């Protein structure tokens, strides 16, 4: 099936640091969604992107829809302990009704 | 604010047993989905229902059946459970088609011995 490469797989950072993660593919997408999953819970939507080049913020989180339409990026500024969790990207392939999920980035924040 | 409710939260089955996972949403969404989540892998779509009365196969439908009972409820059935179906199962819903953000339940953790 289609693949979304999400990196890094895991990150261990200190509180206050900025975080960057991305999803890339060889296919073209027309929607990118970023989710966060806390232990024992379902994913919660953080940001939705619908146009190439779109840059959207949600508090300390900023996500971008890559201009090639094959990638997306999520940045977290000034990380805090409650940012801990797994972050997933999801993209809707152009010309299909399928949503593909990345394998997740596990974020650990140390005080 | 219930959102998407899944039952049960945990279940242990023996190989060959059958089971139905329940999902209900109170957001008046048209579309509902069942995913499975396995370690090191992203969420994989099992089945979805774009609207009441319709169901379609996703990426990994084998060994599962679904029923869209009404607009609120979408159940997933394992007729003869296998160890390979040990996973965390998530139900989700969205107002309409796939490009609209999906809202997830808290999951059902299923172990097949």
PDB file of C-alpha atoms in Angstrom:
ATOM      1  CA  UNK A   1       0.000   0.000   0.000  1.00  0.00           C
ATOM      2  CA  UNK A   2       0.902   3.668  -0.024  1.00  0.00           C
ATOM      3  CA  UNK A   3       3.605   4.758   2.384  1.00  0.00           C
ATOM      4  CA  UNK A   4       4.040   7.838   4.491  1.00  0.00           C
ATOM      5  CA  UNK A   5       7.516   8.211   5.938  1.00  0.00           C
ATOM      6  CA  UNK A   6       7.379  10.035   9.237  1.00  0.00           C
ATOM      7  CA  UNK A   7      10.559  11.138  10.967  1.00  0.00           C
ATOM      8  CA  UNK A   8      12.073  11.090  13.382  1.00  0.00           C
ATOM      9  CA  UNK A   9      10.659   7.940  14.976  1.00  0.00           C
ATOM     10  CA  UNK A  10      11.381   9.302  18.438  1.00  0.00           C
ATOM     11  CA  UNK A  11      12.751  12.404  20.081  1.00  0.00           C
ATOM     12  CA  UNK A  12      14.103  13.025  23.564  1.00  0.00           C
ATOM     13  CA  UNK A  13      14.363  16.728  24.293  1.00  0.00           C
ATOM     14  CA  UNK A  14      14.652  19.107  27.187  1.00  0.00           C
ATOM     15  CA  UNK A  15      11.808  21.333  28.265  1.00  0.00           C
ATOM     16  CA  UNK A  16      11.947  24.649  26.425  1.00  0.00           C
ATOM     17  CA  UNK A  17      13.487  23.272  23.246  1.00  0.00           C
ATOM     18  CA  UNK A  18      11.823  23.519  19.850  1.00  0.00           C
ATOM     19  CA  UNK A  19      10.758  20.361  17.995  1.00  0.00           C
ATOM     20  CA  UNK A  20      10.461  19.613  14.297  1.00  0.00           C
ATOM     21  CA  UNK A  21       9.042  16.530  12.617  1.00  0.00           C
ATOM     22  CA  UNK A  22       7.904  15.746   9.096  1.00  0.00           C
ATOM     23  CA  UNK A  23       6.089  13.362   6.815  1.00  0.00           C
ATOM     24  CA  UNK A  24       7.171  12.648   3.273  1.00  0.00           C
ATOM     25  CA  UNK A  25       5.900  10.530   0.415  1.00  0.00           C
ATOM     26  CA  UNK A  26       6.457   9.922  -3.267  1.00  0.00           C
ATOM     27  CA  UNK A  27       2.723  10.508  -3.812  1.00  0.00           C
ATOM     28  CA  UNK A  28       0.717  13.725  -3.990  1.00  0.00           C
ATOM     29  CA  UNK A  29      -1.740  14.609  -1.222  1.00  0.00           C
ATOM     30  CA  UNK A  30      -4.575  17.131  -1.124  1.00  0.00           C
ATOM     31  CA  UNK A  31      -5.048  17.146   2.656  1.00  0.00           C
ATOM     32  CA  UNK A  32      -2.683  16.853   5.598  1.00  0.00           C
ATOM     33  CA  UNK A  33      -3.793  16.296   9.175  1.00  0.00           C
ATOM     34  CA  UNK A  34      -1.658  16.232  12.309  1.00  0.00           C
ATOM     35  CA  UNK A  35      -2.812  14.306  15.374  1.00  0.00           C
ATOM     36  CA  UNK A  36      -1.458  13.762  18.896  1.00  0.00           C
ATOM     37  CA  UNK A  37      -2.055  10.575  20.860  1.00  0.00           C
ATOM     38  CA  UNK A  38      -1.646  10.364  24.629  1.00  0.00           C
ATOM     39  CA  UNK A  39      -1.146   6.967  26.310  1.00  0.00           C
ATOM     40  CA  UNK A  40      -4.376   4.991  26.529  1.00  0.00           C
ATOM     41  CA  UNK A  41      -6.328   7.451  24.421  1.00  0.00           C
ATOM     42  CA  UNK A  42      -7.283   7.962  20.823  1.00  0.00           C
ATOM     43  CA  UNK A  43      -5.600  10.467  18.494  1.00  0.00           C
ATOM     44  CA  UNK A  44      -6.739  14.071  18.835  1.00  0.00           C
ATOM     45  CA  UNK A  45      -6.635  16.454  15.881  1.00  0.00           C
ATOM     46  CA  UNK A  46      -4.110  19.288  16.190  1.00  0.00           C
ATOM     47  CA  UNK A  47      -4.022  20.967  12.781  1.00  0.00           C
ATOM     48  CA  UNK A  48      -5.649  20.433   9.367  1.00  0.00           C
ATOM     49  CA  UNK A  49      -4.107  21.681   6.095  1.00  0.00           C
ATOM     50  CA  UNK A  50      -5.879  21.830   2.740  1.00  0.00           C
ATOM     51  CA  UNK A  51      -3.708  23.861   0.326  1.00  0.00           C
ATOM     52  CA  UNK A  52      -0.126  23.591  -0.866  1.00  0.00           C
ATOM     53  CA  UNK A  53       2.046  26.098   0.969  1.00  0.00           C
ATOM     54  CA  UNK A  54      -0.523  26.603   3.726  1.00  0.00           C
ATOM     55  CA  UNK A  55       0.967  27.465   7.103  1.00  0.00           C
ATOM     56  CA  UNK A  56      -1.320  27.075  10.120  1.00  0.00           C
ATOM     57  CA  UNK A  57      -0.705  27.571  13.837  1.00  0.00           C
ATOM     58  CA  UNK A  58      -2.440  26.239  16.906  1.00  0.00           C
ATOM     59  CA  UNK A  59      -0.837  27.827  19.955  1.00  0.00           C
ATOM     60  CA  UNK A  60       2.794  26.708  20.067  1.00  0.00           C
ATOM     61  CA  UNK A  61       2.227  24.298  17.174  1.00  0.00           C
ATOM     62  CA  UNK A  62       2.765  25.260  13.542  1.00  0.00           C
ATOM     63  CA  UNK A  63       2.242  22.962  10.558  1.00  0.00           C
ATOM     64  CA  UNK A  64       2.904  23.472   6.878  1.00  0.00           C
ATOM     65  CA  UNK A  65       1.574  21.807   3.732  1.00  0.00           C
ATOM     66  CA  UNK A  66       4.642  21.369   1.541  1.00  0.00           C
ATOM     67  CA  UNK A  67       4.615  23.152  -1.812  1.00  0.00           C
ATOM     68  CA  UNK A  68       5.371  19.911  -3.657  1.00  0.00           C
ATOM     69  CA  UNK A  69       2.231  18.440  -2.013  1.00  0.00           C
ATOM     70  CA  UNK A  70       4.308  15.385  -1.084  1.00  0.00           C
ATOM     71  CA  UNK A  71       5.233  16.434   2.435  1.00  0.00           C
ATOM     72  CA  UNK A  72       4.171  18.227   5.579  1.00  0.00           C
ATOM     73  CA  UNK A  73       5.950  19.570   8.642  1.00  0.00           C
ATOM     74  CA  UNK A  74       5.019  20.111  12.271  1.00  0.00           C
ATOM     75  CA  UNK A  75       6.935  22.368  14.632  1.00  0.00           C
ATOM     76  CA  UNK A  76       6.439  22.738  18.367  1.00  0.00           C
ATOM     77  CA  UNK A  77       8.037  25.755  20.005  1.00  0.00           C
ATOM     78  CA  UNK A  78       9.191  25.977  23.626  1.00  0.00           C
ATOM     79  CA  UNK A  79       8.207  22.400  24.512  1.00  0.00           C
ATOM     80  CA  UNK A  80       6.604  21.629  27.871  1.00  0.00           C
ATOM     81  CA  UNK A  81       6.113  18.297  29.689  1.00  0.00           C
ATOM     82  CA  UNK A  82       2.505  17.920  28.525  1.00  0.00           C
ATOM     83  CA  UNK A  83       3.734  17.809  24.901  1.00  0.00           C
ATOM     84  CA  UNK A  84       4.788  14.213  25.588  1.00  0.00           C
ATOM     85  CA  UNK A  85       2.985  11.747  23.345  1.00  0.00           C
ATOM     86  CA  UNK A  86       2.949  10.298  19.852  1.00  0.00           C
ATOM     87  CA  UNK A  87       2.391  12.637  16.932  1.00  0.00           C
ATOM     88  CA  UNK A  88       0.868  11.265  13.724  1.00  0.00           C
ATOM     89  CA  UNK A  89       0.559  12.798  10.316  1.00  0.00           C
ATOM     90  CA  UNK A  90      -2.225  11.677   7.995  1.00  0.00           C
ATOM     91  CA  UNK A  91      -2.699  12.556   4.370  1.00  0.00           C
ATOM     92  CA  UNK A  92      -5.460  12.138   1.827  1.00  0.00           C
ATOM     93  CA  UNK A  93      -4.078  10.909  -1.468  1.00  0.00           C
ATOM     94  CA  UNK A  94      -4.938  13.013  -4.519  1.00  0.00           C
ATOM     95  CA  UNK A  95      -7.725  11.430  -6.518  1.00  0.00           C
ATOM     96  CA  UNK A  96      -8.725   8.971  -3.801  1.00  0.00           C
ATOM     97  CA  UNK A  97     -10.882   8.875  -0.705  1.00  0.00           C
ATOM     98  CA  UNK A  98      -8.179   7.206   1.366  1.00  0.00           C
ATOM     99  CA  UNK A  99      -6.488   8.683   4.414  1.00  0.00           C
ATOM    100  CA  UNK A 100      -2.969   7.323   5.017  1.00  0.00           C
ATOM    101  CA  UNK A 101      -1.371   7.567   8.470  1.00  0.00           C
ATOM    102  CA  UNK A 102       2.316   7.947   9.223  1.00  0.00           C
ATOM    103  CA  UNK A 103       3.986   5.634  11.732  1.00  0.00           C
ATOM    104  CA  UNK A 104       4.241   8.332  14.382  1.00  0.00           C
ATOM    105  CA  UNK A 105       6.895  10.353  16.184  1.00  0.00           C
ATOM    106  CA  UNK A 106       7.215   9.573  19.880  1.00  0.00           C
ATOM    107  CA  UNK A 107       8.130  12.718  21.823  1.00  0.00           C
ATOM    108  CA  UNK A 108       9.615  12.660  25.302  1.00  0.00           C
ATOM    109  CA  UNK A 109      10.250  15.928  27.150  1.00  0.00           C
ATOM    110  CA  UNK A 110      12.559  16.060  30.144  1.00  0.00           C
ATOM    111  CA  UNK A 111      12.337  18.852  32.735  1.00  0.00           C
TER     112      UNK A 111
ATOM    113  CA  UNK B   1     -19.086  15.883  25.546  1.00  0.00           C
ATOM    114  CA  UNK B   2     -18.972  12.148  24.787  1.00  0.00           C
ATOM    115  CA  UNK B   3     -17.868  12.394  21.139  1.00  0.00           C
ATOM    116  CA  UNK B   4     -16.965   8.860  20.028  1.00  0.00           C
ATOM    117  CA  UNK B   5     -17.578   6.090  22.566  1.00  0.00           C
ATOM    118  CA  UNK B   6     -16.110   2.617  22.195  1.00  0.00           C
ATOM    119  CA  UNK B   7     -16.956  -0.475  24.208  1.00  0.00           C
ATOM    120  CA  UNK B   8     -15.397  -2.496  25.657  1.00  0.00           C
ATOM    121  CA  UNK B   9     -12.093  -0.815  26.547  1.00  0.00           C
ATOM    122  CA  UNK B  10     -10.283  -4.124  27.057  1.00  0.00           C
ATOM    123  CA  UNK B  11     -10.991  -7.699  26.007  1.00  0.00           C
ATOM    124  CA  UNK B  12      -9.148 -11.006  26.001  1.00  0.00           C
ATOM    125  CA  UNK B  13     -10.357 -13.748  23.662  1.00  0.00           C
ATOM    126  CA  UNK B  14      -9.328 -17.272  22.848  1.00  0.00           C
ATOM    127  CA  UNK B  15      -8.510 -18.194  19.269  1.00  0.00           C
ATOM    128  CA  UNK B  16     -11.702 -19.000  17.403  1.00  0.00           C
ATOM    129  CA  UNK B  17     -14.040 -16.992  19.618  1.00  0.00           C
ATOM    130  CA  UNK B  18     -16.222 -14.296  18.134  1.00  0.00           C
ATOM    131  CA  UNK B  19     -16.713 -10.762  19.365  1.00  0.00           C
ATOM    132  CA  UNK B  20     -18.355  -7.488  18.384  1.00  0.00           C
ATOM    133  CA  UNK B  21     -16.750  -4.137  19.137  1.00  0.00           C
ATOM    134  CA  UNK B  22     -19.237  -1.324  19.571  1.00  0.00           C
ATOM    135  CA  UNK B  23     -18.876   2.307  18.542  1.00  0.00           C
ATOM    136  CA  UNK B  24     -21.284   5.211  18.873  1.00  0.00           C
ATOM    137  CA  UNK B  25     -20.915   8.903  18.076  1.00  0.00           C
ATOM    138  CA  UNK B  26     -23.119  11.776  19.192  1.00  0.00           C
ATOM    139  CA  UNK B  27     -21.861  14.443  16.775  1.00  0.00           C
ATOM    140  CA  UNK B  28     -24.366  13.709  13.978  1.00  0.00           C
ATOM    141  CA  UNK B  29     -21.481  12.704  11.706  1.00  0.00           C
ATOM    142  CA  UNK B  30     -22.191  10.946   8.418  1.00  0.00           C
ATOM    143  CA  UNK B  31     -18.967   8.962   8.089  1.00  0.00           C
ATOM    144  CA  UNK B  32     -17.530   6.380  10.472  1.00  0.00           C
ATOM    145  CA  UNK B  33     -14.356   4.292  10.407  1.00  0.00           C
ATOM    146  CA  UNK B  34     -12.630   1.362  12.065  1.00  0.00           C
ATOM    147  CA  UNK B  35      -8.826   1.287  12.351  1.00  0.00           C
ATOM    148  CA  UNK B  36      -6.328  -1.001  13.973  1.00  0.00           C
ATOM    149  CA  UNK B  37      -3.087   0.226  15.524  1.00  0.00           C
ATOM    150  CA  UNK B  38      -0.088  -2.063  15.872  1.00  0.00           C
ATOM    151  CA  UNK B  39       3.353  -1.255  17.329  1.00  0.00           C
ATOM    152  CA  UNK B  40       5.606   0.564  14.884  1.00  0.00           C
ATOM    153  CA  UNK B  41       2.829   1.027  12.346  1.00  0.00           C
ATOM    154  CA  UNK B  42       0.428   3.812  11.607  1.00  0.00           C
ATOM    155  CA  UNK B  43      -3.294   3.411  11.915  1.00  0.00           C
ATOM    156  CA  UNK B  44      -4.609   1.076   9.229  1.00  0.00           C
ATOM    157  CA  UNK B  45      -8.166   1.305   7.972  1.00  0.00           C
ATOM    158  CA  UNK B  46     -10.211  -1.877   8.299  1.00  0.00           C
ATOM    159  CA  UNK B  47     -13.653  -0.742   7.089  1.00  0.00           C
ATOM    160  CA  UNK B  48     -15.480   2.508   6.737  1.00  0.00           C
ATOM    161  CA  UNK B  49     -19.011   3.764   6.259  1.00  0.00           C
ATOM    162  CA  UNK B  50     -19.252   6.940   4.211  1.00  0.00           C
ATOM    163  CA  UNK B  51     -22.905   7.352   5.114  1.00  0.00           C
ATOM    164  CA  UNK B  52     -25.703   5.478   6.827  1.00  0.00           C
ATOM    165  CA  UNK B  53     -26.515   2.342   4.881  1.00  0.00           C
ATOM    166  CA  UNK B  54     -23.132   1.983   3.162  1.00  0.00           C
ATOM    167  CA  UNK B  55     -19.943   0.174   4.131  1.00  0.00           C
ATOM    168  CA  UNK B  56     -16.684  -0.323   2.246  1.00  0.00           C
ATOM    169  CA  UNK B  57     -13.458  -2.229   2.749  1.00  0.00           C
ATOM    170  CA  UNK B  58     -10.328  -0.427   3.817  1.00  0.00           C
ATOM    171  CA  UNK B  59      -6.718  -1.531   3.706  1.00  0.00           C
ATOM    172  CA  UNK B  60      -6.967  -4.608   5.985  1.00  0.00           C
ATOM    173  CA  UNK B  61     -10.552  -5.983   5.940  1.00  0.00           C
ATOM    174  CA  UNK B  62      -9.841  -9.724   6.049  1.00  0.00           C
ATOM    175  CA  UNK B  63     -11.242 -11.455   9.132  1.00  0.00           C
ATOM    176  CA  UNK B  64     -13.642  -8.618   9.965  1.00  0.00           C
ATOM    177  CA  UNK B  65     -17.206  -7.591   9.248  1.00  0.00           C
ATOM    178  CA  UNK B  66     -19.006  -4.360  10.022  1.00  0.00           C
ATOM    179  CA  UNK B  67     -22.544  -3.113  10.478  1.00  0.00           C
ATOM    180  CA  UNK B  68     -23.705   0.492  10.267  1.00  0.00           C
ATOM    181  CA  UNK B  69     -26.678  -0.003  12.543  1.00  0.00           C
ATOM    182  CA  UNK B  70     -27.891   3.592  12.231  1.00  0.00           C
ATOM    183  CA  UNK B  71     -26.311   7.019  11.853  1.00  0.00           C
ATOM    184  CA  UNK B  72     -24.849   6.884  15.370  1.00  0.00           C
ATOM    185  CA  UNK B  73     -23.539   3.334  15.590  1.00  0.00           C
ATOM    186  CA  UNK B  74     -20.920   1.359  13.654  1.00  0.00           C
ATOM    187  CA  UNK B  75     -19.887  -2.073  14.951  1.00  0.00           C
ATOM    188  CA  UNK B  76     -16.913  -4.277  14.085  1.00  0.00           C
ATOM    189  CA  UNK B  77     -17.201  -8.052  14.330  1.00  0.00           C
ATOM    190  CA  UNK B  78     -14.527 -10.720  14.533  1.00  0.00           C
ATOM    191  CA  UNK B  79     -16.203 -13.991  13.568  1.00  0.00           C
ATOM    192  CA  UNK B  80     -13.302 -16.288  14.462  1.00  0.00           C
ATOM    193  CA  UNK B  81     -10.563 -14.432  16.296  1.00  0.00           C
ATOM    194  CA  UNK B  82      -6.923 -15.142  15.443  1.00  0.00           C
ATOM    195  CA  UNK B  83      -3.749 -14.108  17.337  1.00  0.00           C
ATOM    196  CA  UNK B  84      -2.827 -11.836  14.415  1.00  0.00           C
ATOM    197  CA  UNK B  85      -5.854  -9.744  15.297  1.00  0.00           C
ATOM    198  CA  UNK B  86      -4.352  -8.778  18.654  1.00  0.00           C
ATOM    199  CA  UNK B  87      -4.264  -5.001  18.387  1.00  0.00           C
ATOM    200  CA  UNK B  88      -5.735  -1.737  19.566  1.00  0.00           C
ATOM    201  CA  UNK B  89      -8.883  -0.901  17.634  1.00  0.00           C
ATOM    202  CA  UNK B  90     -10.029   2.675  17.102  1.00  0.00           C
ATOM    203  CA  UNK B  91     -13.350   3.921  15.865  1.00  0.00           C
ATOM    204  CA  UNK B  92     -13.556   7.385  14.316  1.00  0.00           C
ATOM    205  CA  UNK B  93     -16.169   9.628  12.755  1.00  0.00           C
ATOM    206  CA  UNK B  94     -16.192  12.691  10.530  1.00  0.00           C
ATOM    207  CA  UNK B  95     -18.863  15.025   9.172  1.00  0.00           C
ATOM    208  CA  UNK B  96     -18.284  13.837   5.627  1.00  0.00           C
ATOM    209  CA  UNK B  97     -15.612  12.392   3.352  1.00  0.00           C
ATOM    210  CA  UNK B  98     -12.037  11.494   4.236  1.00  0.00           C
ATOM    211  CA  UNK B  99     -10.492  14.944   3.912  1.00  0.00           C
ATOM    212  CA  UNK B 100     -12.576  16.177   6.815  1.00  0.00           C
ATOM    213  CA  UNK B 101     -10.880  15.703  10.190  1.00  0.00           C
ATOM    214  CA  UNK B 102     -11.781  12.503  11.975  1.00  0.00           C
ATOM    215  CA  UNK B 103     -12.611  12.331  15.674  1.00  0.00           C
ATOM    216  CA  UNK B 104     -11.398   9.216  17.460  1.00  0.00           C
ATOM    217  CA  UNK B 105     -12.618   7.149  20.380  1.00  0.00           C
ATOM    218  CA  UNK B 106     -10.250   5.990  23.120  1.00  0.00           C
ATOM    219  CA  UNK B 107      -9.761   2.538  21.638  1.00  0.00           C
ATOM    220  CA  UNK B 108     -10.425  -1.113  22.469  1.00  0.00           C
ATOM    221  CA  UNK B 109      -7.395  -3.139  23.498  1.00  0.00           C
ATOM    222  CA  UNK B 110      -7.958  -6.673  22.225  1.00  0.00           C
ATOM    223  CA  UNK B 111      -5.744  -9.665  22.974  1.00  0.00           C
ATOM    224  CA  UNK B 112      -6.244 -13.017  21.276  1.00  0.00           C
ATOM    225  CA  UNK B 113      -4.608 -15.982  22.986  1.00  0.00           C
TER     226      UNK B 113
END
